[in-house]
Each structure stands twice: as C-alpha cells, then as structure tokens.
Coordinates of C-alpha atoms and ligand atoms in Angstrom, one line a residue:
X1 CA 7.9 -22.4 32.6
X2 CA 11.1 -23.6 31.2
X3 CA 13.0 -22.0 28.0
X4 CA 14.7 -24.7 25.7
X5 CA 17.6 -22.2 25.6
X6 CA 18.9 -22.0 29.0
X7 CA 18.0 -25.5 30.1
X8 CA 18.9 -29.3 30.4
X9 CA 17.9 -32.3 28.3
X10 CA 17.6 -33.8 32.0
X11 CA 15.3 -30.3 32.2
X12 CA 13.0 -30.9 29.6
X13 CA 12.8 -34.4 30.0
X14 CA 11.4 -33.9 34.1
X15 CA 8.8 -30.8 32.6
X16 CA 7.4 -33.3 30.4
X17 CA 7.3 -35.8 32.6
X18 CA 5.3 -34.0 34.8
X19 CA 2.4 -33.1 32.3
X20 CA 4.4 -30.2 30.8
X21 CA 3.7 -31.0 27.6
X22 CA 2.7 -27.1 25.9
X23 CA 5.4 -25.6 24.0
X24 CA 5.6 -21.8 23.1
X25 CA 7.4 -20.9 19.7
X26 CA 7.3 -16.8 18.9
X27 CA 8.2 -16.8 15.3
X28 CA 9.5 -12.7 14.4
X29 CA 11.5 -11.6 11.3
X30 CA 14.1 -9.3 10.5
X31 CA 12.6 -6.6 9.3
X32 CA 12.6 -2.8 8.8
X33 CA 10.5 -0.5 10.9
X34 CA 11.3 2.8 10.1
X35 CA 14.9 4.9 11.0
X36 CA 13.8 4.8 14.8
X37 CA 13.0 0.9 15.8
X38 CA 15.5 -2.1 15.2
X39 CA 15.2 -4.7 12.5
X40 CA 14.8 -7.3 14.9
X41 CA 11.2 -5.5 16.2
X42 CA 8.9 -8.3 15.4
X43 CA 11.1 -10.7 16.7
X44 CA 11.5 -8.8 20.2
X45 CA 7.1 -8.2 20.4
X46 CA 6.8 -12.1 19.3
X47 CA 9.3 -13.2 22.4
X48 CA 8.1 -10.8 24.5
X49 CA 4.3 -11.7 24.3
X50 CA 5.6 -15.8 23.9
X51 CA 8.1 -15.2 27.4
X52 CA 4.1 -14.0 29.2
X53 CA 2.4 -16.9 28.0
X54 CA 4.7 -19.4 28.6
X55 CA 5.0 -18.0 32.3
X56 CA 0.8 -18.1 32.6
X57 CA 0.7 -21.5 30.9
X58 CA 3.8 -23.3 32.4
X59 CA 5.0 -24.1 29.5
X60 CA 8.5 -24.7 27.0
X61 CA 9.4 -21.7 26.0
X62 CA 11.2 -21.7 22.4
X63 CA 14.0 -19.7 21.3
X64 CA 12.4 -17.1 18.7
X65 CA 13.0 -17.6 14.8
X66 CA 14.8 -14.5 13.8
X67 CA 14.0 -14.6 10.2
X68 CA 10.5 -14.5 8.7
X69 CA 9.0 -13.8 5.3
X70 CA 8.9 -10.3 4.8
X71 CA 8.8 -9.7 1.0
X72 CA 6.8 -6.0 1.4
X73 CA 10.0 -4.9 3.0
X74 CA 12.6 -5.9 1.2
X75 CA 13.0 -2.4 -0.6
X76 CA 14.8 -1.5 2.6
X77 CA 18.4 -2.2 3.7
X78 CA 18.8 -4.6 6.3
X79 CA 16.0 -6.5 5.6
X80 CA 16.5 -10.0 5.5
X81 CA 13.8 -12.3 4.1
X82 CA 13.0 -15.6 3.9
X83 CA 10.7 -17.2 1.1
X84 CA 7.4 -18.1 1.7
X85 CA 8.5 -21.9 1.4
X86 CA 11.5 -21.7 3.9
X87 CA 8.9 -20.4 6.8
X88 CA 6.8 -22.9 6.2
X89 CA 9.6 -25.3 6.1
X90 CA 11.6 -24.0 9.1
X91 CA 7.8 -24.0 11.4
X92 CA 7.5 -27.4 9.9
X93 CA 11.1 -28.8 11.3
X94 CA 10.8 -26.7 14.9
X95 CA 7.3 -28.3 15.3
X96 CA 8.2 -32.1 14.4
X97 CA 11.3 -31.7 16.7
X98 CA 9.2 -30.7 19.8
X99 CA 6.6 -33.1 19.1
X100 CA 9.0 -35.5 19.1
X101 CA 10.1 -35.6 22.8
X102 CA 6.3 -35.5 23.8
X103 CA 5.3 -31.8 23.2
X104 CA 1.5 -32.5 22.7
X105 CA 0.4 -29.0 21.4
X106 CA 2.6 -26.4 19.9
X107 CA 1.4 -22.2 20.6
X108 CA 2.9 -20.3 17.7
X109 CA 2.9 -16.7 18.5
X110 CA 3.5 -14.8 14.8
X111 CA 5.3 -11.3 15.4
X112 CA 5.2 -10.6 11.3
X113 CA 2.5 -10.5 9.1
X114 CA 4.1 -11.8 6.1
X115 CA 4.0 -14.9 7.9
X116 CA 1.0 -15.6 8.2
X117 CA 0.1 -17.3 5.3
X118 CA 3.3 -19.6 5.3
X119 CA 3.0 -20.4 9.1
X120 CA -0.7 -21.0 8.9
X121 CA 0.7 -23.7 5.7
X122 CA 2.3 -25.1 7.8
X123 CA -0.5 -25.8 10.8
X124 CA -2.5 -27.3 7.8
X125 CA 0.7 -29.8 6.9
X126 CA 1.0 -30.9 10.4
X127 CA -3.1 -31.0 11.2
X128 CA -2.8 -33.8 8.5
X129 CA -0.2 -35.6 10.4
X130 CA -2.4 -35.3 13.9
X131 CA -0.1 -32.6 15.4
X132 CA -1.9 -30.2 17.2
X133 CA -0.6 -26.5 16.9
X134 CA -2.1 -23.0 16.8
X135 CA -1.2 -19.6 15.5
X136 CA -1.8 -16.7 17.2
X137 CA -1.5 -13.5 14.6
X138 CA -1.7 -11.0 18.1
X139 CA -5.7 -11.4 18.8
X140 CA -6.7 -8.5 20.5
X141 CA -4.3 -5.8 18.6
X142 CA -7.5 -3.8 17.5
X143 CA -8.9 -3.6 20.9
X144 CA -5.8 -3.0 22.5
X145 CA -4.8 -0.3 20.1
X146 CA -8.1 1.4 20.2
X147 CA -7.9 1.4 24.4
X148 CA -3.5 2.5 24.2
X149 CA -2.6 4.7 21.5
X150 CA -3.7 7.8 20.8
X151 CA -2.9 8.6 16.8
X152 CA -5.4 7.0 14.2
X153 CA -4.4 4.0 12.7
X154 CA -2.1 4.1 9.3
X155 CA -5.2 1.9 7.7
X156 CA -7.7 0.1 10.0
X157 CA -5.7 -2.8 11.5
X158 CA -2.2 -1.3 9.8
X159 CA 0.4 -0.7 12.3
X160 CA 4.5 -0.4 11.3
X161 CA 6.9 1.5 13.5
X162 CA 4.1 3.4 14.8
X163 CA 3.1 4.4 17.8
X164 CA 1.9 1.0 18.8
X165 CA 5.1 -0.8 17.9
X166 CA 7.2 1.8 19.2
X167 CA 5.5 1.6 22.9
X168 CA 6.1 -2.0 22.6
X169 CA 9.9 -1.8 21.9
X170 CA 10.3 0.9 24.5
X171 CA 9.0 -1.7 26.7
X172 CA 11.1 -4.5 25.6
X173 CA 14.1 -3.1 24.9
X174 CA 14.4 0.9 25.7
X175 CA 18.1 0.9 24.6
X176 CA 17.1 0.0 21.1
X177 CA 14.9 2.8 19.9
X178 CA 16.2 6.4 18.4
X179 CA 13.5 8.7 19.9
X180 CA 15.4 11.6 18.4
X181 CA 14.8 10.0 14.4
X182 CA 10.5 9.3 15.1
X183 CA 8.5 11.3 12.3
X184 CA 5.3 10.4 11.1
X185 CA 4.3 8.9 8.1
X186 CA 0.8 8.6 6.8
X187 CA 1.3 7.3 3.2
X188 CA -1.7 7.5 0.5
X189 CA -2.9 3.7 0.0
X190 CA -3.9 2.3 -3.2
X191 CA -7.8 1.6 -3.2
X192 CA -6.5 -2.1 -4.0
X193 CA -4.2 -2.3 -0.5
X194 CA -4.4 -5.8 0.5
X195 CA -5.7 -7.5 -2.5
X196 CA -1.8 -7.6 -3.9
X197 CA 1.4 -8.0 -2.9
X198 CA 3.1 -4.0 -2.9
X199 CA 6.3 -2.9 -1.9
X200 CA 5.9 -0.8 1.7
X201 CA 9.0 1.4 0.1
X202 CA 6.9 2.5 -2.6
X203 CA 4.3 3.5 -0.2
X204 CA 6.4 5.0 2.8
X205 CA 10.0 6.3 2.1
X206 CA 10.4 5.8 5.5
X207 CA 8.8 3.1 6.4
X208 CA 6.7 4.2 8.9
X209 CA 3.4 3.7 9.4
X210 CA 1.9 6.4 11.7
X211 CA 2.8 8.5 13.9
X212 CA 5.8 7.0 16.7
X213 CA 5.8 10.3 18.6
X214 CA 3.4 9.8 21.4
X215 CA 4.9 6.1 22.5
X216 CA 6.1 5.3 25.8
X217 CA 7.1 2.3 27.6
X218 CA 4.0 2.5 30.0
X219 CA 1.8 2.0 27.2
X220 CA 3.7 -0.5 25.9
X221 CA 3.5 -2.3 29.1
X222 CA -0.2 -2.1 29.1
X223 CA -0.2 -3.5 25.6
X224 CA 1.5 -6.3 26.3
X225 CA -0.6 -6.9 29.4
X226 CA -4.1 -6.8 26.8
X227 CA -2.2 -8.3 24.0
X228 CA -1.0 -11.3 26.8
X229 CA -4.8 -11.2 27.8
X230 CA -6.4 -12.0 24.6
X231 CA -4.0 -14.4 23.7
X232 CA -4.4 -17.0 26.7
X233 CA -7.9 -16.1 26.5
X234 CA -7.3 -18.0 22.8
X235 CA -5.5 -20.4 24.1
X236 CA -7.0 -21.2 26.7
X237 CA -10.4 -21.9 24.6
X238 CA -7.8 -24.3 22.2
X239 CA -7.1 -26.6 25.2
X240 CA -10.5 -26.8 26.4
X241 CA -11.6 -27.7 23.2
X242 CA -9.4 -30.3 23.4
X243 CA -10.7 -31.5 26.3
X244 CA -9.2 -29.5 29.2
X245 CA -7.3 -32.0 31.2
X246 CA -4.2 -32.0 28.6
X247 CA -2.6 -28.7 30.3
X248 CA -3.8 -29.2 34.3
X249 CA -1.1 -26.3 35.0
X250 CA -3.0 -23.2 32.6
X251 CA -4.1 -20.8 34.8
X252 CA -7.6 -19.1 34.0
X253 CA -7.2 -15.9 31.7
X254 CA -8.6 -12.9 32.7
X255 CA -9.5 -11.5 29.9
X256 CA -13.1 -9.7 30.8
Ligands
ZN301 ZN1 6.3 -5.0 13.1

C-alpha cells in the first residue's frame, strides 16, 4: 500500500503503473461522542479500519475527510457539520480527482452515519458517469458487537461513545480518551426513532449512547480485526464481481 499523504507524484504514478489502481478513502466527521471520546472519533475508526484495508488490498490509501454531515449532533459544542450537499459534493471532487490519474475503483469506508445518505448520493452521481466506487457503512458491526462488547446495545444497531466506540478509540488512539468522565447513558427513544430527523441532545444530555465502562483496547483490537474482516470480505466480492483480474494484488479475506 501507498498513502497519498506521505508519498511522491513519481510514487503514485509507479503504484499505478504496476496495476495499483484501488484507492481507499475513510470519510469521518467531527463530531461529539460523549465527555470521554474526542470529536474527531469517527474520523480516527474510518482511518483506522481504511489504514487495514489498504494494507490487505495493496492499495492508495487517502487522507481521511475530517468533516462529515452530522446534523443529530449539532446541539453539542464542538460539533462541526457539513450539509448534506457539501458531502456529497466533497466525495464527488475526491473521487473524480483519483479517477483521474487511473484509480479504477474507489473503497469508501464511512465512519459517520449521517453520511450515509449524502455519500451513497454521491456513488449514484458517479455510477452515471461509469466510475466504479463503493461504500462500506462498517458491514459486520452487529456481529462484531454481539461477539466483543458486553453491555446491550443503546437501540439494536445504535452505538455512540459506548462501549463499542470507546474500545475502538482506546485502540487507536489511547491518549485521547478520559476514562475518568465514562457514565452511561441509556436514553428513552421515541417509538418514531429513525423515521425523522431528532436531535441526539434532546435524547442524551450527554451524548452517550450506552454504557463506555467496560471498553478496553483489547477489544477494540479485536473489533477492528472483525470489522477489517467483513469489510474485505465486501470488497473483495465487489472486485470479483467485476471480474477479478482488476486488483491481481487483493489477498483472499478470511472472513469464515
Ligand atoms: Zn461515532
């Protein structure tokens, strides 16, 4: 694997030429998660899984996006959000540039659910110009959950600066979380949750989602490990459906 950041033109150029032509773009958000986890969470999860793949897949590895659209959250100081239009339009620009010096298939992997439906938008937009790109909203997280964490899920699926998260940051980046501010935080949802757009800071003064406590960087390691699984599983199945011999270099997943 390469990462655009630290490399050459004369870099890139040479990884392409050689059939290197899968590019890895983790797309986060700045974002609150609670008074124990940094903003930048989704963002560090998104690079971390993206950093996994790209070593498994050979590929370019992408700077991650910082910003995201994170509407729910904005109730909360230090959230920073973009609109629903500027994601699309941001995953729009980063994808056209790649393509342009022979990226043939972009992997975006989405740390943030509030961009889902703008970077998903956005795959439509570019399926209609024949670029090939997929978005990977953590397949697997469920599963992987269900094996890891021991405290029941905040709603089924619902995780936020909990104790999934929180073993995933410990993981990443140890220095950043406040183990002596984790509480948990099991808010009352409206029987309508998900069918409208809701505030989380009417829902959780806090802003947590769960319960932090139990975390550790072990299981955050073996998160990412399942979490890394499912998704090369996913894109693994993408290239072959494409025909296989795009992306000689992919490795077999081992997802079982
Ligand atoms: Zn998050």
């Amino acid at each position: 694997m390469i990462e655009l950041a630290t490399s050459s033109w004369t870099d890139v150029q040479e990884h392409v030429a050689a059939g290197g032509t899968l590019a890895i773009l983790p797309f986060g958000a700045l974002e609150q998660h609670g008074p124990h986890l940094p903003l930048s969470t989704d963002t560090l999860q998104a690079d971390g899984l993206a950093r996994r793949l790209a070593a498994r897949f050979d590929a370019i590895l992408m700077p991650p996006v910082p910003y995201g659209q994170t509407w729910d959250n904005a109730g909360f100081p230090g959230t920073v959000s973009l609109s629903a239009a500027t994601t699309t339009a941001v995953c729009l620009d980063l994808v056209r540039a790649v393509t342009g010096f022979g990226i043939t298939t972009t992997v975006i992997v989405n740390g943030d659910y509030g961009n889902r439906l703008p970077l998903h938008s956005a795959a439509q937009q570019l399926a209609t110009e024949s670029v090939d790109v997929i978005v990977l909203d953590y397949p697997g997280l469920i599963e992987a959950g269900d094996e890891v964490k021991e405290t029941p899920w905040a709603a089924p699926g619902l995780c936020h600066a909990d104790e999934i998260e929180t073993s995933l940051v410990m993981a990443l980046a140890p220095g950043t979380v406040r183990s002596d501010r984790m509480a948990a935080s099991y808010p009352e949802l409206p029987a309508d949750f998900g069918m409208r757009p809701l505030r989380f800071d009417t829902l959780s003064p806090s802003g947590v989602f769960g319960d932090p406590r139990p975390a550790t960087a072990d299981k955050g390691q073996r998160l990412l490990m399942l979490l890394e699984q499912h998704s090369a599983a996913a894109v693994q199945r993408h290239l072959d459906a494409l025909g296989g011999a795009v992306h000689p270099s992919a490795s077999a997943p081992d997802l079982s």
